Short mmCIF file of C-alpha atoms in Angstrom, two decimals:
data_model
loop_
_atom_site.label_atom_id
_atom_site.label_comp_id
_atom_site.label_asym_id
_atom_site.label_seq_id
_atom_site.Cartn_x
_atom_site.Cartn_y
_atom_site.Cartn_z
CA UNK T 209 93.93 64.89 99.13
CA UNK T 210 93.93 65.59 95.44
CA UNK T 211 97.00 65.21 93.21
CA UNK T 212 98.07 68.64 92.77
CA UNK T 213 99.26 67.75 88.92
CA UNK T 214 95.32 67.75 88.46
CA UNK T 215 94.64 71.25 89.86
CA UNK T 216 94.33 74.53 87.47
CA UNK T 217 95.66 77.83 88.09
CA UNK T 218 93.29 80.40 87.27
CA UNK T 219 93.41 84.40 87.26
CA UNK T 220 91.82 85.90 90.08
CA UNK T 221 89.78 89.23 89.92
CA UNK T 222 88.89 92.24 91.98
CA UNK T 223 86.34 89.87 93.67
CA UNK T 224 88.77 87.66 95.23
CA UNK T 225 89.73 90.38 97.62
CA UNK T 226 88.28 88.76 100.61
CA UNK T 227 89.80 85.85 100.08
CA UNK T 228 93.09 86.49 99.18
CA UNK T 229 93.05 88.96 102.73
CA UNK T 230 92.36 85.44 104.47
CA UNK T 231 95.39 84.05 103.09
CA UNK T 232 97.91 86.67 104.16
CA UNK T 233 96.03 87.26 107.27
CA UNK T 234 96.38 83.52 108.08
CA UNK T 235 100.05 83.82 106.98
CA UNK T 236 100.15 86.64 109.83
CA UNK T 237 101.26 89.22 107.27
CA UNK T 238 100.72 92.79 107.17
CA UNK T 239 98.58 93.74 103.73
CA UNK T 240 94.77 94.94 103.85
CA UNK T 241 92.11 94.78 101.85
CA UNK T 242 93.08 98.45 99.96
CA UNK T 243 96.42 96.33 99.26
CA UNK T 244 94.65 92.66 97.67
CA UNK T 245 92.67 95.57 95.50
CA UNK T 246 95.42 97.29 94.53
CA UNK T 247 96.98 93.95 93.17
CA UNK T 248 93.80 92.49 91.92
CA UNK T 249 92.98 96.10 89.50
CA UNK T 250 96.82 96.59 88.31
CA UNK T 251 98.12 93.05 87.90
CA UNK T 252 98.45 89.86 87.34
CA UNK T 253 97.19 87.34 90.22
CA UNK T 254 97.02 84.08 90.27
CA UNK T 255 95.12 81.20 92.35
CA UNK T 256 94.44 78.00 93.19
CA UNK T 257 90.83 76.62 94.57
CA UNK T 258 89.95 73.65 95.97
CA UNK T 259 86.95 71.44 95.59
CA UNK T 260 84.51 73.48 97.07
CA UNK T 261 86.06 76.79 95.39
CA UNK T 262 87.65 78.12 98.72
CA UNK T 263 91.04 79.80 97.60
CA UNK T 264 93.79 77.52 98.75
CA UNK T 265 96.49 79.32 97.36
CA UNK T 266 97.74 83.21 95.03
CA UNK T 267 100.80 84.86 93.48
CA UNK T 268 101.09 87.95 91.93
CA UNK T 269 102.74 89.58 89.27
CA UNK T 270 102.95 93.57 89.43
CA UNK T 271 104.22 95.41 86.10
CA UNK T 272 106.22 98.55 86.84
CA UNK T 273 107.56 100.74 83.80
CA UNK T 274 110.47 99.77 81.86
CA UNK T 275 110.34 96.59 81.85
CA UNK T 276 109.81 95.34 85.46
CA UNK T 277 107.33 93.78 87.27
CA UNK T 278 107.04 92.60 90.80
CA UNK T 279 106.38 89.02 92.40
CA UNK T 280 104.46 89.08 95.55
CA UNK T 281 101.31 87.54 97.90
CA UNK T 282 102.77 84.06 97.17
CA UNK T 283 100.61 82.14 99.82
CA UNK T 284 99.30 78.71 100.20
CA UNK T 285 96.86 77.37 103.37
CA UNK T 286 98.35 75.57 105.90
CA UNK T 287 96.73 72.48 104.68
CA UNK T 288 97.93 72.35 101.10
CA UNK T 289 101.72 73.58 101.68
CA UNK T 290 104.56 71.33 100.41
CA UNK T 291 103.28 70.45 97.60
CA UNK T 292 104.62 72.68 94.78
CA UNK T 293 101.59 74.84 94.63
CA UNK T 294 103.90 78.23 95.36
CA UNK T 295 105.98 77.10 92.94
CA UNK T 296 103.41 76.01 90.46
CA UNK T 297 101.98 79.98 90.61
CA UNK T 298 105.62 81.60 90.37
CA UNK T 299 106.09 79.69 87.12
CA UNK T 300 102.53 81.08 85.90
CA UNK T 301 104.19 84.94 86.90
CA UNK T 302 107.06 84.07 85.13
CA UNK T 303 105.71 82.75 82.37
CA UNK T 304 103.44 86.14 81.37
CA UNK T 305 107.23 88.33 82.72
CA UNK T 306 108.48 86.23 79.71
CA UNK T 307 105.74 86.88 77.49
CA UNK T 308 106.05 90.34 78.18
CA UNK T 309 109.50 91.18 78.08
CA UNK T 310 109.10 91.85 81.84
CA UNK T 311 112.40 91.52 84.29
CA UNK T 312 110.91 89.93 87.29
CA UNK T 313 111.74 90.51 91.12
CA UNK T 314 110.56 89.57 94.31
CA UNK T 315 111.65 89.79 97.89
CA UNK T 316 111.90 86.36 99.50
CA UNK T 317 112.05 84.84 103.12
CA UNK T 318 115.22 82.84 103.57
CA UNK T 319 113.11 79.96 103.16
CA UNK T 320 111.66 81.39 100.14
CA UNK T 321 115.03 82.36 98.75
CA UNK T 322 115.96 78.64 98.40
CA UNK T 323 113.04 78.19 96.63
CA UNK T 324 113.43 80.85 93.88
CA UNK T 325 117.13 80.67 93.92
CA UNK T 326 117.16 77.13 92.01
CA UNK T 327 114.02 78.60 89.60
CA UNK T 328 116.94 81.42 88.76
CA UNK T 329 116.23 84.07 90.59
CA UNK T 330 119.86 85.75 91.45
CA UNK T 331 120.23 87.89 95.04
CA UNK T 332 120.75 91.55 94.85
CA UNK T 333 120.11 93.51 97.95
CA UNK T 334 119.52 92.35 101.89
CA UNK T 335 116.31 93.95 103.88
CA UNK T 336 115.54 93.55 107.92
CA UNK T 337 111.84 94.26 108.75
CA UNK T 338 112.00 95.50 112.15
CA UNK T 339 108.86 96.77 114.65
CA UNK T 340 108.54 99.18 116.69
CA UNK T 341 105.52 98.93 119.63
CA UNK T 342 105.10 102.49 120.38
CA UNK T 343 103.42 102.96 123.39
CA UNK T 344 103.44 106.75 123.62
CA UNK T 345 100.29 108.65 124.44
CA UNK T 346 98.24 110.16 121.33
CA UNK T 347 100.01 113.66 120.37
CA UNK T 348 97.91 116.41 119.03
CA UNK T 349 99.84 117.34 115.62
CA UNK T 350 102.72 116.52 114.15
CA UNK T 351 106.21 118.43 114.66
CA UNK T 352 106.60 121.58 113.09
CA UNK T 353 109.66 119.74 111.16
CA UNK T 354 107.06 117.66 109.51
CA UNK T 355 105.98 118.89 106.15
CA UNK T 356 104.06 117.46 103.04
CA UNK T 357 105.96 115.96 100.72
CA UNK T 358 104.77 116.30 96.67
CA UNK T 359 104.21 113.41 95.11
CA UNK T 360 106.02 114.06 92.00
CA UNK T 361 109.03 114.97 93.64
CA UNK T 362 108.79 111.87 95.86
CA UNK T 363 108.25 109.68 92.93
CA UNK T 364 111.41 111.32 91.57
CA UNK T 365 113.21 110.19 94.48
CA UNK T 366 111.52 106.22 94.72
CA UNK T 367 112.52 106.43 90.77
CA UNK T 368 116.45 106.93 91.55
CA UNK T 369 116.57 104.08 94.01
CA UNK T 370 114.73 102.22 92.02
CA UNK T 371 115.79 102.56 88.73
CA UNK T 372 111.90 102.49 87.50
CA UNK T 373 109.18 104.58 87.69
CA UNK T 374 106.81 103.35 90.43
CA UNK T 375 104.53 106.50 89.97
CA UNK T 376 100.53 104.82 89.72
CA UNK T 377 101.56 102.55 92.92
CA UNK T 378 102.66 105.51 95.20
CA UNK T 379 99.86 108.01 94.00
CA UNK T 380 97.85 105.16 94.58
CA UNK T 381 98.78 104.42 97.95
CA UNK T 382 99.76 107.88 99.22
CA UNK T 383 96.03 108.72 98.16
CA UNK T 384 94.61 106.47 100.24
CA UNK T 385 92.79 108.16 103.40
CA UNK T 386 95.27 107.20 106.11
CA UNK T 387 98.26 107.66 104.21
CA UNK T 388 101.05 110.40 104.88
CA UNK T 389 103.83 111.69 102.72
CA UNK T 390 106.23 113.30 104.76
CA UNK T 391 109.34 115.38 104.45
CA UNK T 392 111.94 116.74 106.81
CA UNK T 393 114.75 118.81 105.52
CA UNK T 394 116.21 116.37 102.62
CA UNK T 395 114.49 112.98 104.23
CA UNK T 396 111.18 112.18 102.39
CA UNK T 397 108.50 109.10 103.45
CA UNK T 398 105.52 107.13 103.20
CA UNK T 399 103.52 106.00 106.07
CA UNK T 400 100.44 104.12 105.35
CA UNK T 401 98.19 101.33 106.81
CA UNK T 402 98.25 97.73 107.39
CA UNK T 403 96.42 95.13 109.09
CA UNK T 404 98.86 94.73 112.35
CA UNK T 405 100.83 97.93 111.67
CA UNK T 406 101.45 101.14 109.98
CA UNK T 407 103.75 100.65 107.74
CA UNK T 408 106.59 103.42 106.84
CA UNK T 409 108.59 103.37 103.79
CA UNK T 410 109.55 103.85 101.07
CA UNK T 411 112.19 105.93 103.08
CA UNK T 412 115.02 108.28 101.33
CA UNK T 413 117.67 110.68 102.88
CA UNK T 414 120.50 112.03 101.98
CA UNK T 415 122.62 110.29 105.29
CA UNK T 416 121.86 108.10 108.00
CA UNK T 417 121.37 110.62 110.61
CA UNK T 418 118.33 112.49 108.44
CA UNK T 419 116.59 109.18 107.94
CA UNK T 420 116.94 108.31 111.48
CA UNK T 421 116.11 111.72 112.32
CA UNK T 422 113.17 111.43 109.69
CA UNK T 423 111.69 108.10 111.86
CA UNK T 424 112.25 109.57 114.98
CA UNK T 425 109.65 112.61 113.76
CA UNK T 426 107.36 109.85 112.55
CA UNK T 427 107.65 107.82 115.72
CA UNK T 428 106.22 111.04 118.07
CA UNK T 429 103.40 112.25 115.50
CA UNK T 430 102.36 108.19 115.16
CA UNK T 431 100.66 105.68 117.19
CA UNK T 432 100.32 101.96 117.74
CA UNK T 433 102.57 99.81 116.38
CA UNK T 434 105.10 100.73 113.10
CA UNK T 435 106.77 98.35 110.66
CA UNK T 436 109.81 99.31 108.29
CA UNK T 437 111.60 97.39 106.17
CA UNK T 438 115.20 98.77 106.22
CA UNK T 439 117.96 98.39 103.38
CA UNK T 440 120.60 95.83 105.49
CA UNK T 441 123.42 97.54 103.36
CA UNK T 442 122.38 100.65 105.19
CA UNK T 443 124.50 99.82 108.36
CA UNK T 444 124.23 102.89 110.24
CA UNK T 445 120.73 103.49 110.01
CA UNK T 446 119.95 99.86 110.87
CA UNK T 447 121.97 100.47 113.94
CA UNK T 448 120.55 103.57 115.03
CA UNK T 449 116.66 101.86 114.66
CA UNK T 450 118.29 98.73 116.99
CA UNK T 451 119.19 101.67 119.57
CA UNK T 452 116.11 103.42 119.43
CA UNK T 453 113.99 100.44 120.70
CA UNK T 454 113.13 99.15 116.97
CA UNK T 455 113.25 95.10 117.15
CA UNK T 456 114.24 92.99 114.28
CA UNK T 457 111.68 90.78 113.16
CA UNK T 458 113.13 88.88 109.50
CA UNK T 459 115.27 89.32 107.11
CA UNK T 460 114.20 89.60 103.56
CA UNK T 461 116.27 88.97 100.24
CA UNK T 462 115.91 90.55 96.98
CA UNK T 463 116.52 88.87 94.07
CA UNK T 464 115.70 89.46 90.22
CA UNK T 465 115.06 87.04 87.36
CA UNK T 466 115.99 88.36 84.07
CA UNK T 467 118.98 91.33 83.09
CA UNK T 468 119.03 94.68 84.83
CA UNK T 469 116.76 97.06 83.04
CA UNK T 470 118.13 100.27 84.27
CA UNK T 471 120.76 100.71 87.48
CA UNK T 472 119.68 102.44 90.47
CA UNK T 473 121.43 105.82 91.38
CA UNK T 474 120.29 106.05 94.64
CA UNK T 475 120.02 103.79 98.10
CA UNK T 476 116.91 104.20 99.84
CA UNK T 477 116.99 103.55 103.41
CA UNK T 478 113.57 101.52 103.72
CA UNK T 479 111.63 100.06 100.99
CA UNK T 480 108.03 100.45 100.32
CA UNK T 481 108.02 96.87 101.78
CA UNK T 482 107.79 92.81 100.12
CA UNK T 483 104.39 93.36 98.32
CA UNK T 484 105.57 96.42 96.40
CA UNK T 485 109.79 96.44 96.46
#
Protein backbone atom coordinates (compact mmCIF):
# COMPACT_ATOMS: atom_id res chain seq x y z
CA UNK A 1 0.00 0.00 0.00
CA UNK A 2 1.37 3.46 -0.49
CA UNK A 3 2.64 5.67 2.35
CA UNK A 4 -0.11 7.98 2.81
CA UNK A 5 2.58 10.97 3.71
CA UNK A 6 3.14 10.68 -0.20
CA UNK A 7 -0.51 11.18 -1.28
CA UNK A 8 -1.99 14.82 -2.35
CA UNK A 9 -5.20 16.22 -1.50
CA UNK A 10 -6.75 17.81 -4.31
CA UNK A 11 -10.14 19.89 -4.82
CA UNK A 12 -12.77 18.01 -6.33
CA UNK A 13 -15.33 19.51 -8.87
CA UNK A 14 -18.89 19.16 -10.00
CA UNK A 15 -17.59 16.09 -11.96
CA UNK A 16 -16.75 14.06 -9.07
CA UNK A 17 -20.38 13.61 -8.30
CA UNK A 18 -20.49 10.01 -9.16
CA UNK A 19 -17.87 9.23 -7.26
CA UNK A 20 -18.19 10.89 -4.23
CA UNK A 21 -22.15 9.15 -4.28
CA UNK A 22 -20.05 5.76 -4.22
CA UNK A 23 -18.38 6.73 -1.17
CA UNK A 24 -21.36 7.61 1.00
CA UNK A 25 -23.36 4.97 -0.61
CA UNK A 26 -20.66 2.43 0.41
CA UNK A 27 -20.62 4.15 3.84
CA UNK A 28 -24.52 3.21 3.79
CA UNK A 29 -25.43 6.87 4.22
CA UNK A 30 -28.35 8.69 3.11
CA UNK A 31 -27.16 11.71 0.50
CA UNK A 32 -27.93 11.57 -3.42
CA UNK A 33 -26.52 12.71 -6.21
CA UNK A 34 -28.70 16.35 -6.04
CA UNK A 35 -26.80 16.42 -2.50
CA UNK A 36 -22.72 15.57 -3.82
CA UNK A 37 -23.87 18.56 -6.46
CA UNK A 38 -25.03 20.73 -4.13
CA UNK A 39 -21.61 20.43 -2.21
CA UNK A 40 -19.46 20.19 -5.23
CA UNK A 41 -21.16 23.93 -6.86
CA UNK A 42 -21.25 25.84 -3.29
CA UNK A 43 -18.14 24.60 -1.49
CA UNK A 44 -15.18 23.49 -0.73
CA UNK A 45 -14.48 19.56 -1.27
CA UNK A 46 -11.74 17.81 -0.91
CA UNK A 47 -10.27 14.26 -2.11
CA UNK A 48 -7.96 11.80 -2.18
CA UNK A 49 -7.23 9.32 -5.37
CA UNK A 50 -5.40 6.46 -5.62
CA UNK A 51 -3.10 5.13 -8.26
CA UNK A 52 -5.41 4.51 -10.82
CA UNK A 53 -7.43 7.89 -9.99
CA UNK A 54 -10.45 6.05 -8.30
CA UNK A 55 -11.54 8.43 -5.35
CA UNK A 56 -10.44 6.77 -2.17
CA UNK A 57 -11.44 9.32 0.06
CA UNK A 58 -13.59 13.49 0.43
CA UNK A 59 -14.40 16.16 3.01
CA UNK A 60 -16.22 19.10 2.64
CA UNK A 61 -16.31 22.46 3.73
CA UNK A 62 -19.78 24.41 3.32
CA UNK A 63 -19.67 28.36 3.93
CA UNK A 64 -22.87 29.69 5.48
CA UNK A 65 -23.21 33.61 6.13
CA UNK A 66 -21.59 35.24 8.94
CA UNK A 67 -18.89 33.60 9.32
CA UNK A 68 -19.71 29.83 9.36
CA UNK A 69 -19.16 27.08 7.37
CA UNK A 70 -20.01 23.46 7.64
CA UNK A 71 -17.78 20.17 7.72
CA UNK A 72 -19.35 17.21 6.15
CA UNK A 73 -19.04 13.91 3.55
CA UNK A 74 -15.84 12.99 5.45
CA UNK A 75 -15.45 9.40 3.91
CA UNK A 76 -12.66 7.10 3.21
CA UNK A 77 -13.01 3.32 1.35
CA UNK A 78 -12.95 0.53 3.36
CA UNK A 79 -9.57 -0.30 2.14
CA UNK A 80 -7.66 2.85 2.95
CA UNK A 81 -9.30 3.65 6.55
CA UNK A 82 -6.95 4.05 9.55
CA UNK A 83 -4.62 5.74 8.14
CA UNK A 84 -5.11 9.49 8.82
CA UNK A 85 -6.62 10.20 5.48
CA UNK A 86 -10.04 11.72 7.29
CA UNK A 87 -7.97 13.54 9.26
CA UNK A 88 -5.54 14.61 6.65
CA UNK A 89 -8.86 16.29 4.64
CA UNK A 90 -10.39 17.93 7.93
CA UNK A 91 -7.08 19.77 8.36
CA UNK A 92 -7.33 20.90 4.51
CA UNK A 93 -11.25 22.33 5.64
CA UNK A 94 -9.81 23.86 8.41
CA UNK A 95 -7.12 25.28 7.01
CA UNK A 96 -9.27 27.46 4.13
CA UNK A 97 -12.13 28.10 7.66
CA UNK A 98 -8.87 29.77 8.90
CA UNK A 99 -8.02 31.50 5.87
CA UNK A 100 -11.33 32.74 5.70
CA UNK A 101 -12.26 33.86 8.95
CA UNK A 102 -14.79 30.97 8.84
CA UNK A 103 -16.07 29.30 12.39
CA UNK A 104 -16.20 25.71 11.49
CA UNK A 105 -18.79 22.92 12.62
CA UNK A 106 -19.59 19.55 11.93
CA UNK A 107 -21.76 16.84 13.34
CA UNK A 108 -19.73 13.77 14.30
CA UNK A 109 -20.39 9.98 15.06
CA UNK A 110 -19.19 9.12 18.54
CA UNK A 111 -16.37 7.62 16.88
CA UNK A 112 -15.87 10.65 14.92
CA UNK A 113 -16.21 12.90 17.92
CA UNK A 114 -12.96 11.44 19.39
CA UNK A 115 -11.41 12.20 16.41
CA UNK A 116 -12.23 15.94 16.09
CA UNK A 117 -12.40 16.45 19.75
CA UNK A 118 -8.39 16.25 20.14
CA UNK A 119 -8.10 18.49 16.58
CA UNK A 120 -10.27 21.15 18.91
CA UNK A 121 -13.42 20.84 17.99
CA UNK A 122 -15.58 21.60 21.37
CA UNK A 123 -19.33 19.74 21.77
CA UNK A 124 -22.35 21.86 21.69
CA UNK A 125 -25.60 20.15 21.08
CA UNK A 126 -26.66 16.14 21.09
CA UNK A 127 -28.82 14.73 17.90
CA UNK A 128 -30.56 10.99 17.63
CA UNK A 129 -31.31 10.03 13.96
CA UNK A 130 -34.17 7.83 14.28
CA UNK A 131 -36.31 5.84 11.26
CA UNK A 132 -39.41 5.30 10.78
CA UNK A 133 -40.52 2.18 8.16
CA UNK A 134 -43.89 3.31 7.26
CA UNK A 135 -45.75 0.72 5.85
CA UNK A 136 -49.08 2.47 5.29
CA UNK A 137 -50.86 2.21 1.99
CA UNK A 138 -50.32 5.26 -0.58
CA UNK A 139 -52.91 8.16 0.51
CA UNK A 140 -54.36 10.34 -2.13
CA UNK A 141 -53.48 14.01 -0.74
CA UNK A 142 -52.24 15.33 2.06
CA UNK A 143 -54.40 16.48 5.25
CA UNK A 144 -56.26 19.47 4.97
CA UNK A 145 -53.92 20.69 8.06
CA UNK A 146 -51.09 20.56 5.66
CA UNK A 147 -50.25 23.83 4.05
CA UNK A 148 -47.25 25.38 2.07
CA UNK A 149 -44.90 26.90 3.93
CA UNK A 150 -42.94 30.28 2.29
CA UNK A 151 -39.63 30.00 2.03
CA UNK A 152 -38.68 33.26 3.38
CA UNK A 153 -40.55 32.87 6.36
CA UNK A 154 -39.10 29.37 6.85
CA UNK A 155 -35.65 30.62 6.36
CA UNK A 156 -36.57 33.15 9.06
CA UNK A 157 -37.30 30.43 11.31
CA UNK A 158 -33.94 27.91 10.30
CA UNK A 159 -32.10 31.51 10.84
CA UNK A 160 -33.24 31.78 14.69
CA UNK A 161 -32.16 28.28 15.52
CA UNK A 162 -29.38 28.68 13.80
CA UNK A 163 -28.01 31.81 14.45
CA UNK A 164 -27.00 32.14 10.51
CA UNK A 165 -28.64 32.58 7.52
CA UNK A 166 -28.87 29.23 5.68
CA UNK A 167 -31.10 30.84 2.90
CA UNK A 168 -29.24 29.51 -0.79
CA UNK A 169 -29.10 25.83 0.91
CA UNK A 170 -32.90 25.62 1.76
CA UNK A 171 -34.14 27.43 -1.51
CA UNK A 172 -31.89 25.13 -2.97
CA UNK A 173 -33.12 22.08 -1.59
CA UNK A 174 -36.80 22.95 -1.04
CA UNK A 175 -36.65 23.64 -4.95
CA UNK A 176 -35.74 20.49 -5.77
CA UNK A 177 -38.70 18.38 -7.50
CA UNK A 178 -39.52 16.03 -4.62
CA UNK A 179 -39.14 18.38 -1.96
CA UNK A 180 -42.02 19.70 0.42
CA UNK A 181 -42.19 22.66 2.72
CA UNK A 182 -44.82 22.18 5.04
CA UNK A 183 -46.66 24.04 7.73
CA UNK A 184 -49.26 23.20 10.32
CA UNK A 185 -50.55 25.83 12.61
CA UNK A 186 -47.06 27.26 14.13
CA UNK A 187 -44.93 23.88 13.14
CA UNK A 188 -43.01 24.45 9.82
CA UNK A 189 -40.76 21.52 7.79
CA UNK A 190 -38.73 20.21 5.15
CA UNK A 191 -39.14 16.87 3.67
CA UNK A 192 -36.93 15.98 0.86
CA UNK A 193 -35.17 12.94 -0.75
CA UNK A 194 -32.44 10.62 -0.07
CA UNK A 195 -31.00 7.54 -1.28
CA UNK A 196 -32.58 5.01 1.52
CA UNK A 197 -35.09 7.57 2.88
CA UNK A 198 -36.94 10.74 2.81
CA UNK A 199 -35.53 12.76 4.90
CA UNK A 200 -37.61 15.42 7.17
CA UNK A 201 -36.11 18.31 8.81
CA UNK A 202 -35.15 21.01 9.40
CA UNK A 203 -38.18 20.84 11.88
CA UNK A 204 -39.46 24.00 14.11
CA UNK A 205 -42.52 24.39 16.49
CA UNK A 206 -43.40 26.31 18.96
CA UNK A 207 -43.86 23.00 21.66
CA UNK A 208 -43.38 19.47 21.54
CA UNK A 209 -46.85 18.48 20.93
CA UNK A 210 -47.05 20.74 17.43
CA UNK A 211 -43.85 19.16 16.19
CA UNK A 212 -45.02 15.81 17.05
CA UNK A 213 -48.27 16.70 15.78
CA UNK A 214 -46.40 18.26 12.66
CA UNK A 215 -44.62 14.48 11.96
CA UNK A 216 -47.57 12.70 12.60
CA UNK A 217 -49.28 14.84 9.45
CA UNK A 218 -46.13 14.05 7.51
CA UNK A 219 -46.12 10.39 8.44
CA UNK A 220 -49.97 9.82 6.77
CA UNK A 221 -49.41 12.12 3.55
CA UNK A 222 -45.71 10.14 3.12
CA UNK A 223 -44.54 6.86 2.07
CA UNK A 224 -41.66 4.43 2.37
CA UNK A 225 -39.30 4.86 4.78
CA UNK A 226 -38.54 8.53 6.78
CA UNK A 227 -35.37 9.64 8.54
CA UNK A 228 -35.17 12.66 11.13
CA UNK A 229 -32.56 13.76 12.97
CA UNK A 230 -34.04 15.04 16.29
CA UNK A 231 -32.43 17.71 18.76
CA UNK A 232 -31.60 15.08 21.98
CA UNK A 233 -32.13 18.23 24.26
CA UNK A 234 -35.65 18.11 22.94
CA UNK A 235 -36.79 15.38 25.47
CA UNK A 236 -40.36 15.32 24.92
CA UNK A 237 -40.47 15.22 21.37
CA UNK A 238 -37.80 12.51 21.26
CA UNK A 239 -40.10 10.58 23.48
CA UNK A 240 -43.19 11.01 21.71
CA UNK A 241 -41.24 9.77 18.12
CA UNK A 242 -39.96 6.49 20.45
CA UNK A 243 -43.88 5.99 21.14
CA UNK A 244 -45.04 6.47 17.82
CA UNK A 245 -43.03 3.51 16.35
CA UNK A 246 -39.90 5.84 15.32
CA UNK A 247 -36.59 3.63 16.09
CA UNK A 248 -33.36 5.13 17.10
CA UNK A 249 -30.70 4.51 14.81
CA UNK A 250 -27.27 6.87 16.16
CA UNK A 251 -26.54 9.46 17.94
CA UNK A 252 -24.81 12.41 16.47
CA UNK A 253 -22.68 15.24 18.26
CA UNK A 254 -22.26 18.73 17.31
CA UNK A 255 -19.34 20.43 17.87
CA UNK A 256 -17.74 23.82 16.58
CA UNK A 257 -14.12 24.88 16.03
CA UNK A 258 -13.57 28.48 16.39
CA UNK A 259 -15.80 31.34 18.76
CA UNK A 260 -19.55 31.60 18.46
CA UNK A 261 -20.43 33.94 15.67
CA UNK A 262 -23.89 34.78 16.63
CA UNK A 263 -26.18 32.76 19.48
CA UNK A 264 -29.14 30.94 18.46
CA UNK A 265 -32.62 32.21 19.74
CA UNK A 266 -34.45 29.40 18.93
CA UNK A 267 -34.35 25.28 19.38
CA UNK A 268 -35.37 23.49 16.45
CA UNK A 269 -36.73 20.16 16.99
CA UNK A 270 -34.90 18.28 13.99
CA UNK A 271 -32.07 19.49 12.04
CA UNK A 272 -31.76 19.64 8.37
CA UNK A 273 -29.51 16.58 9.07
CA UNK A 274 -25.19 15.85 9.31
CA UNK A 275 -24.43 17.06 5.70
CA UNK A 276 -26.08 20.45 6.18
CA UNK A 277 -26.47 21.14 10.33
Amino acid sequence: MADTEQIAIVQLSVEDALAGLALSTEAHWNQNEADWRFFLTRGNVFGVRDKDCHLIASAALLPYSSGNAWISMVLVTTNWRRRGLATKLVDACLAVAAKQGLTAWLDATPAGATVYGPLGFKPTLQLRRLRFENTMPPKAKARPSLLPCGIEKFTERDRLTMGFDRGPLLREISGRSSARLLSNGDAAALVRDGRKARHLGPLFAESPEHALAMVNEVVWCETGPLLIDAVYEQVEFLKGLIGSGWTIERPFQRMRFGPTTAPATELPFAVAGPEYG
